[in-house]
Amino acid sequence: MKRHLISAGDLSRDDALLILDTAEELARVSERSIKKLPTLRGRTVVNLFFEDSTRTRISFEAAAKRLSADVINFSAKGSSVSKGESLKDTALTLEAMGADAVVIRHAASGAPHRLATWVRGSVVNAGDGTHEHPTQALLDAFSMRRRLGRLEGLKVAIVGDVLHSRVARSNVLLLGTLGAEVTLVAPPTLLPVAVETWPCQVSYDLDAVLPKSDVVMMLRVQLERMNAAYFPSAREYSRRYGLDRARFGRLHDDAIVMHPGPMNRGMEISAEVADSPRSTITEQVANGVTVRMAVLYLLLGGSEPAIGTSAADPAVQTVPGGEL
Amino acid sequence: MSDARNQARAVLEGPDIHRALTRIAHEILERTKGAESVVLLGIPTRGATLARRLAERIAQFEGVKVPVGAIDITMYRDDLRLRPARPLGRTELPAEGVDGRTVVLVDDVLFSGRTVRAALDALNDVGRPRAVQLATLVDRGHRELPIRADYVGKNLPTAKAEKVKVYLQETDGRDAVLLIKEDAR
């Protein structure tokens, strides 16, 4: 039984397209005055955030509330976690409260996968360490398809700190599944080990990649993780890998610029480019709610989920999901 | 599939459907005094097709352009938890909206009435119509809720175990209503 969304790589092409098409219909709901649907009435979604995040948590909260689910927000600060409670004990507490879905953000890669073996409800990965952030990749794909009308054959450049980016990994996996051609652009120090095994191209030269790209996705330079001198100076990084007006001019006329946020304006992207009409940055936020509604609906909206992966632990698998 | 086909009997053919829709279009015009402030909303997928056909006929007969759209009811169903999550149909509301208008809901088959109940809920979230009416190509009986149709193409007595399948040119390549008997294997 499929019931979790942990990696973008677990989604088949049909799963991914079902999510995008469902989101397309749900986007119409966001345009009307009553934005609420009764679909998940009586279901409980827990937002379990061990790492700071405003936009993703609010986005999931809005998505769940628009589907009439009850939302419980749990952040590590001020909780029993700061008293030393383990992930497992926290999970069992949530289990006892009857969570139908747990949306988890954790600093450790693999935490959602582990959690999935302990709880009965669906687990949705909202970012784990430097591993994955599948709903971000889905909303990026959704935003590209809305702007450019297709994903098949689209040339996407993902630029910047790929090493620490869960967004990059999830996007490479999902866009590969959906038939887009991805090129990662970064200084060699900011590329992960074994990147050559990923289903994408790799380049160190942004200027050579730009003219051929339909989509340029700028990644945030994660200043909080920049303690190992990955590049000589912020200024030099910005010179070689920042998207400024001159580089923006080299893109073809229909190309779009994306950024998962939060931005370091003036570092990886200039304010001018970020605010241009060809930037989808604010659309991405709005689309995030819609896509997360689609994911929650497809996981919780029926007797069993329509998308996602099987639980890792067969003992848990035999327990019907979402039934209380 | 081929087994089921063998058990299927066509109760309406293309020309019958054509005549039924023509009559319903006339009835709508008659009862709403020339389709004034009427909005036709079909329930996807085949109800939406039927709504468009009705709008075409009304335009043909009296030259009135009736706003036509579709309203998906999936998210409002009462049996969502009985089956895996289903894909959504398309909701397309005409620019005029539904506030203060007479909405005619259009569906292909009226059976338990649960779809119409869901449609009424969905409608409630998009506006406040002055009145709501219901048009259906086939009424097969077995209502489980206090709901009735205002316009009926054909009343079709059925057994509960039988299935009624509507085929339309636009989606299925032909016009027909089939009554499918369950195989007594």
XYZ file of C-alpha atoms in Angstrom, chain A residues 59-297:
239
model
C 2.067 26.537 3.236
C 1.266 23.068 4.596
C -0.950 24.585 7.267
C -2.926 26.596 4.707
C -3.221 23.548 2.440
C -4.554 21.313 5.220
C -6.967 23.978 6.476
C -8.364 24.622 3.001
C -9.252 20.945 2.888
C -10.922 21.232 6.331
C -8.403 19.006 8.133
C -7.516 19.761 11.749
C -3.952 21.016 11.987
C -1.632 20.596 14.941
C 1.608 22.541 14.751
C 4.561 21.200 16.579
C 7.921 22.935 16.537
C 10.969 21.664 18.356
C 11.579 24.957 20.115
C 9.748 25.051 23.415
C 8.685 21.416 23.117
C 9.796 18.281 24.928
C 12.433 17.853 22.215
C 14.441 20.613 23.879
C 14.182 18.508 27.035
C 15.816 15.646 25.159
C 12.856 13.622 23.879
C 13.796 11.325 20.991
C 12.184 11.372 17.565
C 10.646 8.003 18.282
C 8.990 9.133 21.523
C 7.693 12.252 19.812
C 6.319 10.069 17.028
C 4.578 7.764 19.482
C 3.010 10.759 21.207
C 1.621 11.983 17.897
C 0.456 8.482 17.127
C -1.493 8.434 20.366
C -3.146 11.709 19.380
C -4.351 10.066 16.170
C -2.501 11.835 13.383
C -3.684 10.847 9.911
C -0.680 12.552 8.352
C 2.600 13.843 9.703
C 4.423 16.540 7.777
C 8.016 16.473 8.951
C 10.937 18.873 8.585
C 14.151 17.619 10.182
C 17.833 18.535 10.065
C 18.832 14.892 9.697
C 18.613 13.268 6.272
C 16.457 10.169 6.498
C 14.369 11.250 9.517
C 11.045 11.058 7.579
C 11.924 7.575 6.359
C 12.553 6.455 9.928
C 9.379 8.133 11.149
C 7.359 6.271 8.529
C 8.169 3.009 10.291
C 6.791 4.269 13.599
C 3.509 5.958 12.754
C 0.356 4.640 11.169
C -0.546 7.778 9.206
C 0.993 9.075 6.001
C 4.376 10.771 6.297
C 5.137 13.751 4.072
C 8.737 14.899 3.861
C 8.900 18.680 4.148
C 12.691 18.738 3.915
C 15.201 16.442 5.590
C 18.800 17.636 6.026
C 20.540 17.880 2.679
C 18.497 15.006 1.276
C 15.090 15.854 -0.210
C 12.168 18.249 -0.323
C 9.694 16.572 -2.689
C 6.785 19.027 -2.393
C 9.133 21.877 -3.340
C 10.091 19.984 -6.508
C 6.415 19.365 -7.265
C 5.527 23.032 -6.881
C 8.518 24.002 -9.038
C 7.399 21.589 -11.774
C 3.838 22.904 -11.435
C 5.045 26.516 -11.757
C 7.129 25.650 -14.851
C 4.235 23.857 -16.507
C 1.864 26.738 -15.818
C 4.271 29.309 -17.264
C 5.718 27.378 -20.185
C 2.912 24.918 -20.935
C 5.036 21.763 -20.851
C 7.768 19.886 -18.981
C 8.816 17.314 -21.584
C 12.086 18.434 -23.194
C 12.338 21.595 -21.090
C 15.926 22.693 -20.402
C 16.345 23.519 -16.740
C 19.518 24.940 -15.156
C 19.790 24.579 -11.379
C 22.472 26.962 -10.158
C 24.334 27.319 -6.877
C 24.825 25.376 -3.693
C 23.802 21.934 -4.934
C 25.854 20.269 -2.184
C 23.575 21.429 0.636
C 20.390 21.606 -1.396
C 17.537 19.184 -0.871
C 15.613 21.240 -3.406
C 18.173 20.449 -6.121
C 18.125 16.708 -5.468
C 14.334 16.460 -5.442
C 14.103 18.567 -8.593
C 16.662 16.480 -10.479
C 14.740 13.300 -9.636
C 11.271 14.652 -10.382
C 12.161 16.602 -13.521
C 13.981 13.537 -14.823
C 10.819 11.489 -14.332
C 8.778 14.141 -16.124
C 11.126 14.318 -19.125
C 12.886 17.661 -18.573
C 16.643 18.001 -19.135
C 18.406 19.293 -16.040
C 21.875 20.853 -15.881
C 23.408 21.530 -12.486
C 25.697 24.565 -12.421
C 27.983 25.109 -9.431
C 31.594 25.522 -8.391
C 33.184 22.072 -7.972
C 33.318 22.525 -4.196
C 29.528 22.875 -3.999
C 28.688 19.697 -5.903
C 27.993 16.482 -3.977
C 30.091 13.347 -4.262
C 28.876 11.018 -7.018
C 26.893 13.760 -8.742
C 27.897 12.081 -12.031
C 25.506 9.254 -11.160
C 22.525 11.661 -10.997
C 20.245 11.715 -14.040
C 21.457 15.167 -15.222
C 24.282 17.187 -16.781
C 26.852 19.096 -14.727
C 28.638 22.327 -15.638
C 30.911 24.807 -13.865
C 30.232 27.577 -16.372
C 26.972 29.505 -15.904
C 27.507 31.788 -18.910
C 27.706 28.834 -21.285
C 24.514 27.237 -19.925
C 22.268 30.334 -19.737
C 21.510 30.897 -23.450
C 20.334 27.288 -23.822
C 18.027 27.287 -20.772
C 14.244 27.628 -20.599
C 14.270 27.747 -16.800
C 16.998 29.038 -14.483
C 16.523 27.978 -10.889
C 18.776 29.852 -8.476
C 19.520 28.113 -5.184
C 20.077 29.959 -1.957
C 23.678 30.092 -0.778
C 23.213 28.527 2.625
C 25.346 30.970 4.598
C 24.700 29.021 7.812
C 26.496 26.032 6.298
C 29.362 28.006 4.722
C 31.918 27.311 7.435
C 34.265 25.224 5.291
C 35.375 27.895 2.785
C 33.612 26.477 -0.280
C 34.486 29.615 -2.235
C 37.013 32.445 -1.673
C 34.535 35.255 -1.011
C 30.869 36.125 -1.353
C 31.810 38.672 -3.976
C 33.674 36.188 -6.099
C 30.778 33.703 -5.892
C 28.370 36.406 -6.939
C 30.593 37.344 -9.910
C 30.740 33.817 -11.270
C 27.422 32.302 -10.215
C 25.111 35.201 -9.397
C 22.213 36.039 -11.713
C 22.559 39.767 -12.376
C 21.109 42.010 -15.057
C 23.834 41.249 -17.623
C 23.383 37.486 -17.310
C 19.598 37.856 -17.274
C 19.959 39.588 -20.661
C 21.594 36.483 -22.087
C 18.526 34.331 -21.475
C 16.120 33.834 -24.354
C 12.932 35.893 -24.250
C 10.581 33.229 -22.862
C 12.933 31.850 -20.227
C 11.851 32.132 -16.590
C 13.779 32.594 -13.348
C 12.922 30.621 -10.204
C 14.127 30.615 -6.611
C 12.842 28.429 -3.766
C 13.359 31.228 -1.232
C 14.412 32.711 1.047
C 16.657 34.793 -1.235
C 19.965 36.479 -0.527
C 19.339 39.480 -2.745
C 22.589 40.722 -4.253
C 24.289 37.381 -3.670
C 22.906 34.620 -5.899
C 20.264 36.834 -7.486
C 20.071 40.601 -8.005
C 16.994 42.454 -6.753
C 16.224 43.583 -10.279
C 16.057 40.025 -11.604
C 14.106 38.756 -8.595
C 11.412 41.391 -9.149
C 11.189 41.060 -12.938
C 7.953 39.767 -14.519
C 9.831 36.701 -15.736
C 10.629 35.684 -12.179
C 8.130 33.188 -10.733
C 9.226 33.596 -7.119
C 5.929 34.832 -5.667
C 3.907 32.479 -7.908
C 5.930 29.600 -6.472
C 4.652 30.479 -3.000
C 1.010 30.530 -4.116
C 1.472 27.338 -6.124
C 3.014 25.723 -3.037
C -0.322 25.766 -1.217
C -2.148 24.313 -4.210
C 0.358 21.520 -4.791
C 0.400 20.591 -1.090
C -3.407 20.459 -1.128
C -3.159 18.027 -4.024
C -0.643 15.855 -2.145
C -2.723 15.802 1.063
C -5.894 15.057 -0.888
